Amino acid sequence: MLKKPLKINDADVSKIANRNEWRVADLLPQIIDEYYEDYIFEDLDIQDIYALTLNLLPAAYTQPGSIVLSDRISDYEIRTQIRNAVERILDNPTRAGGKAPR
């Protein structure tokens, strides 16, 4: 199914993206493997961790053709926020079964 472009007053804004999305997606499996290898995370857990991490980080939106000034968040900061998000999700899971099994 094709996704309808998001438009505001006929201006296509669907290609504007948060630069941190790819970085969080790349680092999240590393954190899980490194610190939480004894846990079994369901898809909903991963989605919650991903979304919460992005909410904990400052937004870094860009669009094609834009100039990106260097105010890049460090990998250390992203890794820290991923771990914070994992801990919050483990303490307050949205899944029906409660806490993630070890």
XYZ file of N, CA and C in Angstrom:
306
model
N 0.842 -1.181 0.000
C 0.000 0.000 0.000
C 0.883 1.238 0.000
N 0.627 2.134 -0.946
C 1.410 3.355 -1.043
C 0.982 4.342 0.027
N 1.971 4.995 0.592
C 1.699 5.982 1.622
C 1.436 7.327 0.961
N 0.347 7.965 1.337
C -0.013 9.264 0.790
C 0.963 10.316 1.315
N 1.517 11.154 0.427
C 2.440 12.199 0.893
C 1.744 13.149 1.869
N 2.484 13.570 2.855
C 1.968 14.534 3.831
C 2.188 15.930 3.271
N 1.104 16.672 3.131
C 1.203 18.009 2.537
C 0.561 19.045 3.447
N 1.160 20.223 3.433
C 0.621 21.387 4.130
C 0.542 22.507 3.101
N -0.666 22.963 2.817
C -0.863 23.997 1.778
C -0.138 23.637 0.485
N -0.268 22.401 0.053
C 0.338 21.859 -1.173
C 1.853 21.698 -1.097
N 2.489 21.984 0.026
C 3.930 21.758 0.183
C 4.137 20.363 0.748
N 4.928 19.546 0.045
C 5.208 18.177 0.482
C 6.207 18.217 1.639
N 5.771 17.762 2.811
C 6.641 17.734 3.993
C 6.961 16.294 4.412
N 6.603 15.339 3.562
C 6.768 13.926 3.923
C 8.224 13.457 3.925
N 9.133 14.237 3.343
C 10.538 13.819 3.314
C 11.360 14.420 4.456
N 10.710 15.161 5.317
C 11.399 15.698 6.498
C 11.507 14.563 7.516
N 12.708 14.351 8.026
C 12.933 13.222 8.929
C 13.849 13.625 10.083
N 13.710 12.912 11.173
C 14.571 13.100 12.340
C 15.855 12.303 12.094
N 16.991 12.993 12.045
C 18.271 12.330 11.782
C 18.619 11.278 12.838
N 18.052 11.409 14.027
C 18.383 10.461 15.100
C 17.690 9.110 14.941
N 16.674 9.019 14.098
C 15.956 7.750 13.937
C 16.897 6.627 13.509
N 17.715 6.873 12.485
C 18.645 5.841 12.004
C 19.709 5.525 13.041
N 20.192 6.550 13.747
C 21.237 6.325 14.743
C 20.718 5.485 15.900
N 19.490 5.773 16.367
C 18.890 4.975 17.445
C 18.670 3.546 16.958
N 18.167 3.393 15.743
C 17.923 2.057 15.196
C 19.218 1.255 15.062
N 20.326 1.920 14.769
C 21.625 1.232 14.674
C 22.184 0.864 16.043
N 22.023 1.748 17.024
C 22.628 1.528 18.339
C 21.785 0.659 19.265
N 20.478 0.638 19.084
C 19.603 -0.096 19.997
C 19.940 -1.584 20.073
N 20.143 -2.294 18.957
C 20.493 -3.717 19.073
C 21.819 -3.942 19.812
N 22.756 -3.021 19.652
C 24.038 -3.143 20.350
C 23.847 -3.069 21.864
N 23.018 -2.127 22.309
C 22.757 -1.967 23.747
C 22.051 -3.199 24.288
N 21.054 -3.688 23.565
C 20.329 -4.873 24.022
C 21.272 -6.064 24.129
N 22.119 -6.267 23.112
C 23.064 -7.390 23.140
C 24.107 -7.241 24.243
N 24.527 -6.010 24.494
C 25.591 -5.753 25.463
C 25.111 -5.808 26.912
N 23.931 -5.264 27.188
C 23.483 -5.114 28.572
C 22.266 -5.947 28.955
N 21.508 -6.414 27.984
C 20.235 -7.066 28.285
C 20.096 -8.414 27.580
N 21.198 -9.122 27.440
C 21.170 -10.396 26.702
C 20.308 -11.454 27.385
N 20.014 -11.302 28.665
C 19.191 -12.279 29.386
C 17.689 -12.004 29.259
N 17.332 -10.910 28.606
C 15.921 -10.560 28.462
C 15.404 -10.989 27.088
N 14.123 -11.298 27.054
C 13.443 -11.593 25.794
C 12.509 -10.419 25.524
N 12.847 -9.624 24.519
C 12.038 -8.464 24.179
C 11.082 -8.814 23.048
N 9.820 -8.451 23.228
C 8.825 -8.623 22.177
C 8.896 -7.422 21.235
N 8.241 -7.530 20.089
C 8.238 -6.428 19.125
C 7.739 -5.130 19.751
N 6.676 -5.227 20.545
C 6.126 -4.032 21.182
C 7.137 -3.391 22.138
N 7.929 -4.204 22.830
C 8.967 -3.669 23.714
C 9.977 -2.849 22.900
N 10.429 -3.409 21.784
C 11.418 -2.730 20.940
C 10.827 -1.425 20.403
N 9.586 -1.478 19.956
C 8.936 -0.266 19.452
C 8.822 0.789 20.542
N 8.448 0.376 21.744
C 8.339 1.319 22.867
C 9.695 1.925 23.211
N 10.731 1.100 23.240
C 12.085 1.581 23.558
C 12.546 2.574 22.499
N 12.326 2.235 21.236
C 12.720 3.106 20.121
C 12.007 4.456 20.219
N 10.690 4.437 20.383
C 9.914 5.677 20.448
C 10.292 6.512 21.669
N 10.434 5.860 22.820
C 10.788 6.590 24.034
C 12.173 7.203 23.913
N 13.125 6.474 23.345
C 14.469 7.020 23.153
C 14.419 8.277 22.304
N 13.684 8.223 21.200
C 13.572 9.416 20.344
C 12.937 10.572 21.102
N 11.973 10.288 21.963
C 11.344 11.346 22.754
C 12.282 11.921 23.805
N 13.240 11.133 24.275
C 14.196 11.607 25.277
C 15.315 12.451 24.666
N 15.501 12.341 23.360
C 16.563 13.083 22.667
C 16.012 14.363 22.052
N 16.857 15.384 21.930
C 16.405 16.568 21.197
C 16.137 16.193 19.738
N 15.111 16.765 19.162
C 14.791 16.472 17.762
C 15.887 17.021 16.850
N 16.137 16.315 15.765
C 17.160 16.723 14.797
C 16.584 16.543 13.400
N 15.582 17.330 13.081
C 14.898 17.182 11.801
C 15.673 17.839 10.682
N 15.605 17.212 9.519
C 16.255 17.732 8.327
C 15.400 17.380 7.125
N 15.640 18.088 6.036
C 14.935 17.798 4.799
C 15.959 17.712 3.671
N 15.589 17.048 2.579
C 16.532 16.952 1.458
C 16.972 18.345 1.006
N 18.261 18.489 0.789
C 18.795 19.760 0.320
C 19.113 20.762 1.403
N 18.816 20.419 2.661
C 19.094 21.376 3.733
C 20.540 21.270 4.189
N 21.036 22.337 4.727
C 22.381 22.364 5.283
C 22.267 21.989 6.750
N 23.056 20.994 7.170
C 23.017 20.535 8.550
C 24.224 21.113 9.275
N 23.964 21.968 10.238
C 25.037 22.520 11.059
C 25.390 21.505 12.131
N 26.611 21.490 12.549
C 27.087 20.458 13.464
C 26.657 20.718 14.898
N 25.530 20.136 15.269
C 25.112 20.091 16.671
C 24.698 18.658 16.955
N 25.447 17.768 16.348
C 25.156 16.342 16.419
C 25.276 15.833 17.849
N 24.323 15.009 18.225
C 24.335 14.378 19.541
C 25.352 13.239 19.507
N 26.094 13.082 20.565
C 27.114 12.029 20.603
C 26.474 10.650 20.712
N 27.192 9.643 20.228
C 26.730 8.261 20.384
C 26.586 7.921 21.863
N 27.457 8.468 22.691
C 27.379 8.229 24.133
C 26.023 8.694 24.679
N 25.588 9.884 24.269
C 24.302 10.409 24.741
C 23.147 9.548 24.239
N 23.214 9.137 22.996
C 22.149 8.281 22.458
C 22.126 6.946 23.193
N 23.299 6.356 23.414
C 23.365 5.080 24.139
C 22.808 5.233 25.558
N 23.113 6.343 26.211
C 22.600 6.605 27.561
C 21.079 6.680 27.548
N 20.521 7.384 26.577
C 19.061 7.515 26.512
C 18.394 6.189 26.127
N 19.054 5.380 25.324
C 18.515 4.044 25.018
C 18.433 3.229 26.303
N 19.494 3.250 27.089
C 19.485 2.501 28.347
C 18.418 3.032 29.301
N 18.244 4.351 29.364
C 17.176 4.929 30.184
C 15.812 4.445 29.704
N 15.619 4.427 28.394
C 14.341 3.974 27.833
C 14.109 2.498 28.128
N 15.144 1.666 27.982
C 14.997 0.233 28.259
C 14.578 0.027 29.705
N 15.233 0.715 30.625
C 14.906 0.555 32.037
C 13.469 0.975 32.326
N 13.026 2.060 31.716
C 11.642 2.515 31.923
C 10.643 1.517 31.355
N 10.949 0.951 30.201
C 10.041 -0.028 29.590
C 10.030 -1.316 30.405
N 11.184 -1.727 30.909
C 11.225 -2.935 31.743
C 10.429 -2.733 33.036
N 10.472 -1.515 33.583
C 9.729 -1.221 34.807
C 8.230 -1.025 34.556
N 7.877 -0.604 33.348
C 6.476 -0.298 33.016
C 6.117 -0.827 31.639
N 6.141 -2.130 31.445
C 5.872 -2.676 30.104
C 4.417 -2.469 29.688
N 4.209 -2.311 28.383
C 2.848 -2.168 27.871
C 2.268 -3.512 27.463
N 3.093 -4.539 27.473
C 2.627 -5.873 27.069
C 1.671 -6.436 28.111
N 0.872 -7.372 27.699
C -0.133 -7.973 28.579
C 0.494 -8.806 29.677
N 1.623 -9.419 29.394
C 2.234 -10.353 30.343
C 3.057 -9.716 31.447
N 3.185 -8.408 31.445
C 3.971 -7.757 32.491
C 5.440 -7.653 32.142
N 6.311 -7.860 33.123
C 7.752 -7.659 32.945
C 8.351 -8.642 31.950
N 9.401 -8.190 31.275
C 10.090 -9.022 30.290
C 10.747 -10.196 31.006
N 10.578 -11.397 30.480
C 11.212 -12.562 31.122
C 12.719 -12.514 30.968
N 13.401 -13.071 31.954
C 14.872 -13.150 31.897
C 15.296 -14.487 31.388
